[in-house]
């Protein structure tokens, strides 16, 4: 488990503990307050009974002060038939009796009994909502904390990626310059040598790799590019550099009158296609078929790359894009991670596993937006 995930789990656990304790304490407090209010209403009911039984010689100042002292709890006095007699702190219309607490009997005489019902005070009513408010606030806090952790971690990873790639490009620069000098010297001495053109191609290839690395971390220039020729150029290059037991097919037919312009940085996009193909070749153990399909849908295009490899289990489908994840004994596990960043961060597209079946194969999907002028 990564450090960011550990922090997220700790923050979530602490927050849930706070919520549980808060709800428990608020529930206990509400219960205590409800008991206190019930006692107050019993006293209020007795004061009301004394007030109704008082005559002109009875001092009612004390009972009046008790009755008037209730300024927060809605109370309703009804007769035996349920008809409202008096109310206090209440709305104009009495709620249904089932929604009220009580009744508390007020025995006026041997033949007359009245009943008092009461509702929760405003304070008790509001107290019930405190846990929900706390719940919402804590989850907002959790969301903000996780977002900050994610953004911070992402920014740190991007910084590491950019630094690593630029340093790689820098380190490649010196031997490439040396190889260029040697190739020029050999061309002058042995102009008819049949291997020199191939050497020149390999040096140009190294230069292209260094150029790709140098672009990571900088905002690449995206140019409207016809997607099918761009794919074809990559496939032609890769067919000559993988096992002849691997067949690369495509399901489109190039129509020169129907161009599909997409905003691309072709060197970086080509890198992505190469990485996906290499990953497919590894999944097929160097023998099988890779099929490319292009789908147009509105303002988007979908590039599906399907192999006949061993497949990817559902629980691994997100892990394969994490830096360092690899099933090979050799390799850094950076290809798919870097490819996802190139597509999603630089081209504002998507790269994901569209489908996979163990022992049958896997389909990777690239989603790109068409150029505006298309």
Tab-separated table of C-alpha atoms in Angstrom:
chain	number	residue	atom	x	y	z
A	1	UNK	CA	0.000	0.000	0.000
A	2	UNK	CA	1.387	3.399	-1.003
A	3	UNK	CA	1.947	6.184	1.522
A	4	UNK	CA	-0.887	8.266	0.058
A	5	UNK	CA	-3.287	5.338	0.403
A	6	UNK	CA	-2.158	4.748	3.982
A	7	UNK	CA	-2.763	8.409	4.833
A	8	UNK	CA	-6.170	8.281	3.128
A	9	UNK	CA	-7.150	5.163	5.103
A	10	UNK	CA	-5.980	6.751	8.377
A	11	UNK	CA	-7.879	9.982	7.662
A	12	UNK	CA	-11.011	8.021	6.733
A	13	UNK	CA	-10.767	5.803	9.837
A	14	UNK	CA	-10.326	8.770	12.176
A	15	UNK	CA	-13.209	10.587	10.504
A	16	UNK	CA	-15.516	7.579	10.823
A	17	UNK	CA	-14.554	7.237	14.493
A	18	UNK	CA	-15.381	10.908	15.057
A	19	UNK	CA	-18.737	10.427	13.325
A	20	UNK	CA	-19.606	7.360	15.426
A	21	UNK	CA	-18.625	9.081	18.685
A	22	UNK	CA	-20.457	12.239	17.685
A	23	UNK	CA	-23.646	10.386	16.790
A	24	UNK	CA	-23.473	8.365	20.023
A	25	UNK	CA	-22.909	11.477	22.155
A	26	UNK	CA	-25.629	13.458	20.369
A	27	UNK	CA	-28.078	10.576	20.764
A	28	UNK	CA	-27.284	10.344	24.480
A	29	UNK	CA	-27.627	14.133	24.842
A	30	UNK	CA	-30.957	14.116	22.994
A	31	UNK	CA	-32.221	11.343	25.255
A	32	UNK	CA	-31.206	13.268	28.394
A	33	UNK	CA	-32.792	16.453	27.082
A	34	UNK	CA	-36.000	14.583	26.192
A	35	UNK	CA	-36.205	13.257	29.781
A	36	UNK	CA	-35.706	16.782	31.140
A	37	UNK	CA	-38.406	18.161	28.860
A	38	UNK	CA	-40.794	15.427	29.953
A	39	UNK	CA	-40.218	16.383	33.608
A	40	UNK	CA	-40.814	20.050	32.768
A	41	UNK	CA	-44.100	19.216	31.032
A	42	UNK	CA	-45.236	17.178	34.040
A	43	UNK	CA	-44.574	20.207	36.259
A	44	UNK	CA	-46.278	22.431	33.680
A	45	UNK	CA	-49.281	20.091	33.600
A	46	UNK	CA	-49.598	20.194	37.401
A	47	UNK	CA	-49.303	24.003	37.366
A	48	UNK	CA	-52.024	24.144	34.711
A	49	UNK	CA	-54.265	21.888	36.836
A	50	UNK	CA	-53.700	24.118	39.886
A	51	UNK	CA	-54.476	27.180	37.773
A	52	UNK	CA	-57.761	25.682	36.524
A	53	UNK	CA	-58.813	24.685	40.072
A	54	UNK	CA	-57.870	28.047	41.632
A	55	UNK	CA	-60.543	30.368	43.055
A	56	UNK	CA	-60.460	34.057	43.914
A	57	UNK	CA	-58.691	33.351	47.214
A	58	UNK	CA	-55.832	31.291	45.672
A	59	UNK	CA	-52.465	32.870	45.017
A	60	UNK	CA	-51.717	31.918	41.432
A	61	UNK	CA	-48.565	33.946	40.940
A	62	UNK	CA	-46.309	30.921	41.362
A	63	UNK	CA	-48.247	28.590	39.060
A	64	UNK	CA	-48.589	31.387	36.523
A	65	UNK	CA	-44.835	31.865	36.497
A	66	UNK	CA	-44.386	28.148	35.829
A	67	UNK	CA	-46.913	28.194	32.986
A	68	UNK	CA	-45.419	31.288	31.409
A	69	UNK	CA	-41.891	29.975	31.994
A	70	UNK	CA	-42.348	27.424	29.211
A	71	UNK	CA	-41.307	29.379	26.128
A	72	UNK	CA	-39.792	26.615	23.991
A	73	UNK	CA	-41.837	23.391	24.289
A	74	UNK	CA	-45.053	23.239	22.208
A	75	UNK	CA	-47.914	21.889	24.392
A	76	UNK	CA	-51.536	21.029	23.620
A	77	UNK	CA	-54.335	20.379	26.114
A	78	UNK	CA	-57.270	18.363	24.822
A	79	UNK	CA	-60.451	16.984	26.339
A	80	UNK	CA	-61.496	13.348	26.502
A	81	UNK	CA	-62.794	13.560	22.918
A	82	UNK	CA	-59.454	14.916	21.643
A	83	UNK	CA	-60.729	18.444	21.066
A	84	UNK	CA	-58.066	21.123	21.518
A	85	UNK	CA	-58.719	23.308	24.547
A	86	UNK	CA	-55.549	25.363	24.875
A	87	UNK	CA	-52.054	25.395	23.418
A	88	UNK	CA	-48.762	27.128	24.036
A	89	UNK	CA	-45.697	27.726	21.852
A	90	UNK	CA	-47.625	25.942	19.147
A	91	UNK	CA	-48.657	26.429	15.556
A	92	UNK	CA	-52.182	27.465	14.689
A	93	UNK	CA	-53.121	23.896	13.798
A	94	UNK	CA	-52.516	20.998	16.133
A	95	UNK	CA	-50.463	18.141	14.635
A	96	UNK	CA	-51.746	14.597	14.713
A	97	UNK	CA	-51.664	13.105	18.201
A	98	UNK	CA	-49.570	10.177	16.937
A	99	UNK	CA	-46.683	12.539	16.218
A	100	UNK	CA	-46.709	14.035	19.731
A	101	UNK	CA	-45.395	12.828	23.080
A	102	UNK	CA	-47.782	12.099	25.909
A	103	UNK	CA	-50.452	12.063	27.046
A	104	UNK	CA	-50.091	13.424	30.579
A	105	UNK	CA	-53.363	13.275	32.484
A	106	UNK	CA	-54.686	16.414	34.137
A	107	UNK	CA	-57.509	15.361	36.475
A	108	UNK	CA	-59.749	18.382	37.016
A	109	UNK	CA	-62.420	16.479	38.937
A	110	UNK	CA	-63.762	12.991	39.392
A	111	UNK	CA	-65.635	13.285	36.119
A	112	UNK	CA	-63.397	15.580	34.100
A	113	UNK	CA	-59.973	14.525	32.849
A	114	UNK	CA	-57.991	16.449	30.315
A	115	UNK	CA	-54.809	15.441	28.533
A	116	UNK	CA	-51.616	17.255	27.647
A	117	UNK	CA	-49.544	16.361	24.605
A	118	UNK	CA	-46.266	18.017	23.763
A	119	UNK	CA	-43.790	18.245	20.917
A	120	UNK	CA	-40.008	18.546	20.925
A	121	UNK	CA	-38.535	21.930	21.700
A	122	UNK	CA	-36.715	23.799	18.955
A	123	UNK	CA	-33.401	22.968	20.647
A	124	UNK	CA	-34.116	19.236	20.794
A	125	UNK	CA	-35.422	19.260	17.223
A	126	UNK	CA	-32.253	20.950	15.973
A	127	UNK	CA	-30.069	18.621	18.023
A	128	UNK	CA	-31.277	15.649	15.967
A	129	UNK	CA	-29.695	17.215	12.853
A	130	UNK	CA	-26.296	17.852	14.433
A	131	UNK	CA	-24.869	14.381	13.530
A	132	UNK	CA	-25.949	14.793	9.908
A	133	UNK	CA	-24.355	18.231	9.704
A	134	UNK	CA	-21.183	16.857	11.281
A	135	UNK	CA	-21.333	13.871	8.937
A	136	UNK	CA	-21.523	16.193	5.904
A	137	UNK	CA	-18.757	18.487	7.157
A	138	UNK	CA	-16.433	15.597	7.975
A	139	UNK	CA	-16.941	14.026	4.560
A	140	UNK	CA	-16.265	17.371	2.916
A	141	UNK	CA	-13.084	17.478	4.985
A	142	UNK	CA	-12.222	13.910	3.918
A	143	UNK	CA	-12.815	14.797	0.274
A	144	UNK	CA	-10.638	17.899	0.488
A	145	UNK	CA	-7.894	16.013	2.366
A	146	UNK	CA	-7.847	13.157	-0.160
A	147	UNK	CA	-7.878	15.639	-3.053
A	148	UNK	CA	-4.937	17.535	-1.544
A	149	UNK	CA	-3.045	14.264	-0.990
A	150	UNK	CA	-3.817	13.104	-4.528
A	151	UNK	CA	-2.833	16.408	-6.152
A	152	UNK	CA	0.335	16.620	-4.040
A	153	UNK	CA	1.285	13.027	-4.839
A	154	UNK	CA	0.470	13.509	-8.514
A	155	UNK	CA	2.514	16.697	-8.666
A	156	UNK	CA	5.442	14.963	-6.976
A	157	UNK	CA	5.222	12.012	-9.377
A	158	UNK	CA	5.064	14.358	-12.369
A	159	UNK	CA	8.122	16.189	-11.091
A	160	UNK	CA	10.022	12.909	-10.691
A	161	UNK	CA	8.890	11.730	-14.135
A	162	UNK	CA	9.951	14.962	-15.795
A	163	UNK	CA	13.314	15.003	-14.042
A	164	UNK	CA	14.019	11.356	-14.870
A	165	UNK	CA	13.072	11.782	-18.522
A	166	UNK	CA	15.055	14.978	-19.031
A	167	UNK	CA	18.096	13.459	-17.348
A	168	UNK	CA	17.772	10.401	-19.615
A	169	UNK	CA	17.601	12.649	-22.679
A	170	UNK	CA	20.638	14.549	-21.456
A	171	UNK	CA	22.624	11.367	-20.829
A	172	UNK	CA	21.745	10.029	-24.293
A	173	UNK	CA	22.900	13.245	-25.937
A	174	UNK	CA	26.650	12.633	-25.476
A	175	UNK	CA	26.862	9.097	-26.968
A	176	UNK	CA	24.507	10.115	-29.801
A	177	UNK	CA	26.778	13.027	-30.696
A	178	UNK	CA	29.753	10.681	-30.596
A	179	UNK	CA	27.985	8.129	-32.801
A	180	UNK	CA	27.087	10.870	-35.291
A	181	UNK	CA	30.754	11.831	-35.517
A	182	UNK	CA	31.861	8.228	-35.990
A	183	UNK	CA	29.194	7.633	-38.641
A	184	UNK	CA	30.288	10.717	-40.551
A	185	UNK	CA	33.929	9.630	-40.366
A	186	UNK	CA	33.104	6.101	-41.548
A	187	UNK	CA	30.969	7.480	-44.392
A	188	UNK	CA	33.924	9.488	-45.638
A	189	UNK	CA	36.319	6.548	-45.446
A	190	UNK	CA	33.962	3.806	-46.619
A	191	UNK	CA	31.270	5.527	-48.706
A	192	UNK	CA	30.165	2.265	-50.319
A	193	UNK	CA	29.729	0.303	-47.090
A	194	UNK	CA	26.322	-1.379	-47.139
A	195	UNK	CA	25.868	-1.261	-43.342
A	196	UNK	CA	26.305	2.498	-42.899
A	197	UNK	CA	22.730	3.405	-43.965
A	198	UNK	CA	21.390	1.030	-41.332
A	199	UNK	CA	23.729	2.563	-38.790
A	200	UNK	CA	22.386	6.008	-39.733
A	201	UNK	CA	18.814	4.785	-39.183
A	202	UNK	CA	19.691	3.435	-35.754
A	203	UNK	CA	21.347	6.703	-34.765
A	204	UNK	CA	18.293	8.626	-35.947
A	205	UNK	CA	16.184	6.243	-33.915
A	206	UNK	CA	18.263	6.962	-30.810
A	207	UNK	CA	17.907	10.672	-31.506
A	208	UNK	CA	14.118	10.258	-31.730
A	209	UNK	CA	14.076	8.394	-28.390
A	210	UNK	CA	16.118	11.155	-26.738
A	211	UNK	CA	13.780	13.747	-28.256
A	212	UNK	CA	10.779	11.937	-26.799
A	213	UNK	CA	12.276	11.892	-23.329
A	214	UNK	CA	13.129	15.582	-23.570
A	215	UNK	CA	9.462	16.412	-24.263
A	216	UNK	CA	8.201	14.795	-21.036
A	217	UNK	CA	7.472	17.497	-18.472
A	218	UNK	CA	7.130	20.226	-21.098
A	219	UNK	CA	3.905	21.165	-22.788
A	220	UNK	CA	4.119	19.420	-26.173
A	221	UNK	CA	3.006	21.064	-29.383
A	222	UNK	CA	-0.145	19.382	-30.691
A	223	UNK	CA	-0.606	19.554	-34.451
A	224	UNK	CA	-3.727	18.502	-36.448
A	225	UNK	CA	-2.584	15.168	-37.872
A	226	UNK	CA	-4.428	12.649	-40.014
A	227	UNK	CA	-4.654	9.734	-37.585
A	228	UNK	CA	-4.609	6.801	-40.033
A	229	UNK	CA	-1.294	7.662	-41.783
A	230	UNK	CA	0.207	8.370	-38.347
A	231	UNK	CA	-0.828	4.896	-37.201
A	232	UNK	CA	0.340	3.320	-40.459
A	233	UNK	CA	3.810	4.824	-40.109
A	234	UNK	CA	4.143	3.350	-36.626
A	235	UNK	CA	2.844	-0.076	-37.686
A	236	UNK	CA	5.260	-0.218	-40.633
A	237	UNK	CA	8.125	0.589	-38.287
A	238	UNK	CA	7.084	-1.974	-35.679
A	239	UNK	CA	6.409	-4.831	-38.119
A	240	UNK	CA	10.092	-4.929	-39.026
A	241	UNK	CA	11.212	-4.911	-35.392
A	242	UNK	CA	9.174	-7.639	-33.758
A	243	UNK	CA	9.037	-11.392	-34.141
A	244	UNK	CA	7.830	-12.632	-37.519
A	245	UNK	CA	5.527	-14.901	-35.531
A	246	UNK	CA	3.502	-11.838	-34.541
A	247	UNK	CA	1.059	-10.526	-37.120
A	248	UNK	CA	-0.131	-6.909	-36.949
A	249	UNK	CA	-3.407	-6.258	-38.767
A	250	UNK	CA	-5.739	-3.306	-39.079
A	251	UNK	CA	-9.436	-3.161	-39.908
A	252	UNK	CA	-9.518	0.157	-41.746
A	253	UNK	CA	-9.157	1.023	-45.382
A	254	UNK	CA	-7.399	4.303	-46.048
A	255	UNK	CA	-9.544	6.758	-47.994
A	256	UNK	CA	-7.366	9.713	-48.967
A	257	UNK	CA	-10.455	11.906	-49.374
A	258	UNK	CA	-11.641	11.177	-45.823
A	259	UNK	CA	-9.047	12.492	-43.413
A	260	UNK	CA	-9.504	12.238	-39.663
A	261	UNK	CA	-7.441	15.061	-38.148
A	262	UNK	CA	-6.578	14.719	-34.472
A	263	UNK	CA	-4.461	17.074	-32.363
A	264	UNK	CA	-1.293	15.021	-31.884
A	265	UNK	CA	2.294	15.238	-30.915
A	266	UNK	CA	3.223	12.439	-33.285
A	267	UNK	CA	6.590	11.454	-31.719
A	268	UNK	CA	4.921	10.991	-28.307
A	269	UNK	CA	1.824	9.328	-29.787
A	270	UNK	CA	4.038	6.920	-31.740
A	271	UNK	CA	5.779	6.082	-28.468
A	272	UNK	CA	2.428	5.118	-26.958
A	273	UNK	CA	1.521	2.806	-29.845
A	274	UNK	CA	4.955	1.176	-29.693
A	275	UNK	CA	4.614	0.579	-25.946
A	276	UNK	CA	1.176	-0.989	-26.317
A	277	UNK	CA	2.425	-3.226	-29.140
A	278	UNK	CA	5.461	-4.313	-27.110
A	279	UNK	CA	3.199	-5.052	-24.148
A	280	UNK	CA	0.966	-7.142	-26.430
A	281	UNK	CA	3.961	-9.051	-27.843
A	282	UNK	CA	5.072	-9.874	-24.287
A	283	UNK	CA	1.532	-10.997	-23.372
A	284	UNK	CA	1.520	-13.360	-26.363
A	285	UNK	CA	5.019	-14.679	-25.631
A	286	UNK	CA	6.152	-13.526	-29.057
A	287	UNK	CA	3.512	-15.395	-31.070
A	288	UNK	CA	0.002	-14.268	-32.050
A	289	UNK	CA	-2.017	-11.513	-33.700
A	290	UNK	CA	-2.424	-7.820	-32.879
A	291	UNK	CA	-5.390	-6.102	-34.520
A	292	UNK	CA	-5.968	-2.356	-34.750
A	293	UNK	CA	-9.475	-0.942	-35.186
A	294	UNK	CA	-10.505	2.689	-35.608
A	295	UNK	CA	-13.983	3.865	-34.656
A	296	UNK	CA	-15.408	7.342	-35.290
A	297	UNK	CA	-18.163	8.488	-32.958
A	298	UNK	CA	-19.180	12.140	-32.975
A	299	UNK	CA	-16.251	14.336	-32.016
A	300	UNK	CA	-14.205	11.398	-30.715
A	301	UNK	CA	-12.195	8.585	-32.244
A	302	UNK	CA	-11.517	5.249	-30.560
A	303	UNK	CA	-8.416	3.222	-31.340
A	304	UNK	CA	-8.837	-0.388	-30.182
A	305	UNK	CA	-5.701	-2.542	-30.003
A	306	UNK	CA	-6.536	-6.235	-29.508
A	307	UNK	CA	-4.035	-9.016	-28.862
A	308	UNK	CA	-4.401	-12.776	-28.561
A	309	UNK	CA	-2.369	-12.954	-25.371
A	310	UNK	CA	-2.961	-14.443	-21.951
A	311	UNK	CA	-5.365	-11.715	-20.796
A	312	UNK	CA	-5.472	-9.503	-17.701
A	313	UNK	CA	-7.425	-10.360	-14.574
A	314	UNK	CA	-9.972	-7.772	-13.451
A	315	UNK	CA	-8.074	-6.922	-10.267
A	316	UNK	CA	-4.903	-6.127	-12.251
A	317	UNK	CA	-6.461	-3.840	-14.859
A	318	UNK	CA	-5.691	-0.641	-12.977
A	319	UNK	CA	-2.394	-1.861	-11.532
A	320	UNK	CA	-0.796	-2.335	-14.953
A	321	UNK	CA	-0.695	1.447	-15.417
A	322	UNK	CA	1.144	2.061	-12.151
A	323	UNK	CA	4.870	2.923	-12.389
A	324	UNK	CA	7.070	-0.074	-11.665
A	325	UNK	CA	4.368	-2.688	-12.294
A	326	UNK	CA	5.703	-5.505	-14.470
A	327	UNK	CA	5.359	-9.265	-14.791
A	328	UNK	CA	8.668	-9.601	-16.601
A	329	UNK	CA	11.940	-10.493	-14.939
A	330	UNK	CA	13.609	-7.678	-16.824
A	331	UNK	CA	12.168	-4.228	-17.338
A	332	UNK	CA	11.199	-1.201	-15.263
A	333	UNK	CA	7.431	-1.395	-15.719
A	334	UNK	CA	7.237	2.174	-17.051
A	335	UNK	CA	5.894	1.687	-20.591
A	336	UNK	CA	2.144	1.616	-19.951
A	337	UNK	CA	2.370	4.152	-17.131
A	338	UNK	CA	4.203	6.585	-19.379
A	339	UNK	CA	1.793	5.869	-22.238
A	340	UNK	CA	-1.212	6.666	-20.048
A	341	UNK	CA	0.364	9.971	-19.005
A	342	UNK	CA	1.136	10.911	-22.607
A	343	UNK	CA	-2.440	10.233	-23.734
A	344	UNK	CA	-4.282	11.636	-20.717
A	345	UNK	CA	-2.041	14.502	-19.552
A	346	UNK	CA	-0.724	15.750	-22.874
A	347	UNK	CA	-3.451	14.784	-25.365
A	348	UNK	CA	-6.434	15.076	-22.975
A	349	UNK	CA	-7.602	11.628	-24.013
A	350	UNK	CA	-8.056	8.252	-22.326
A	351	UNK	CA	-6.097	5.002	-22.295
A	352	UNK	CA	-7.588	1.994	-20.537
A	353	UNK	CA	-8.326	-1.720	-20.778
A	354	UNK	CA	-11.554	-1.935	-22.760
A	355	UNK	CA	-11.962	-5.692	-22.268
A	356	UNK	CA	-9.920	-8.754	-21.414
A	357	UNK	CA	-10.518	-12.473	-21.132
A	358	UNK	CA	-8.051	-14.823	-19.523
A	359	UNK	CA	-6.438	-17.100	-22.119
A	360	UNK	CA	-8.129	-15.261	-24.994
A	361	UNK	CA	-6.691	-11.756	-25.187
A	362	UNK	CA	-6.969	-8.092	-24.266
A	363	UNK	CA	-8.230	-4.935	-25.941
A	364	UNK	CA	-6.672	-1.587	-25.037
A	365	UNK	CA	-8.665	1.490	-26.037
A	366	UNK	CA	-7.293	4.960	-26.779
A	367	UNK	CA	-9.840	7.790	-26.887
A	368	UNK	CA	-8.868	11.019	-28.618
A	369	UNK	CA	-10.820	14.120	-29.565
A	370	UNK	CA	-10.913	15.162	-33.197
A	371	UNK	CA	-9.349	18.455	-34.207
A	372	UNK	CA	-11.850	21.324	-34.156
A	373	UNK	CA	-11.545	21.994	-37.872
A	374	UNK	CA	-12.632	18.429	-38.677
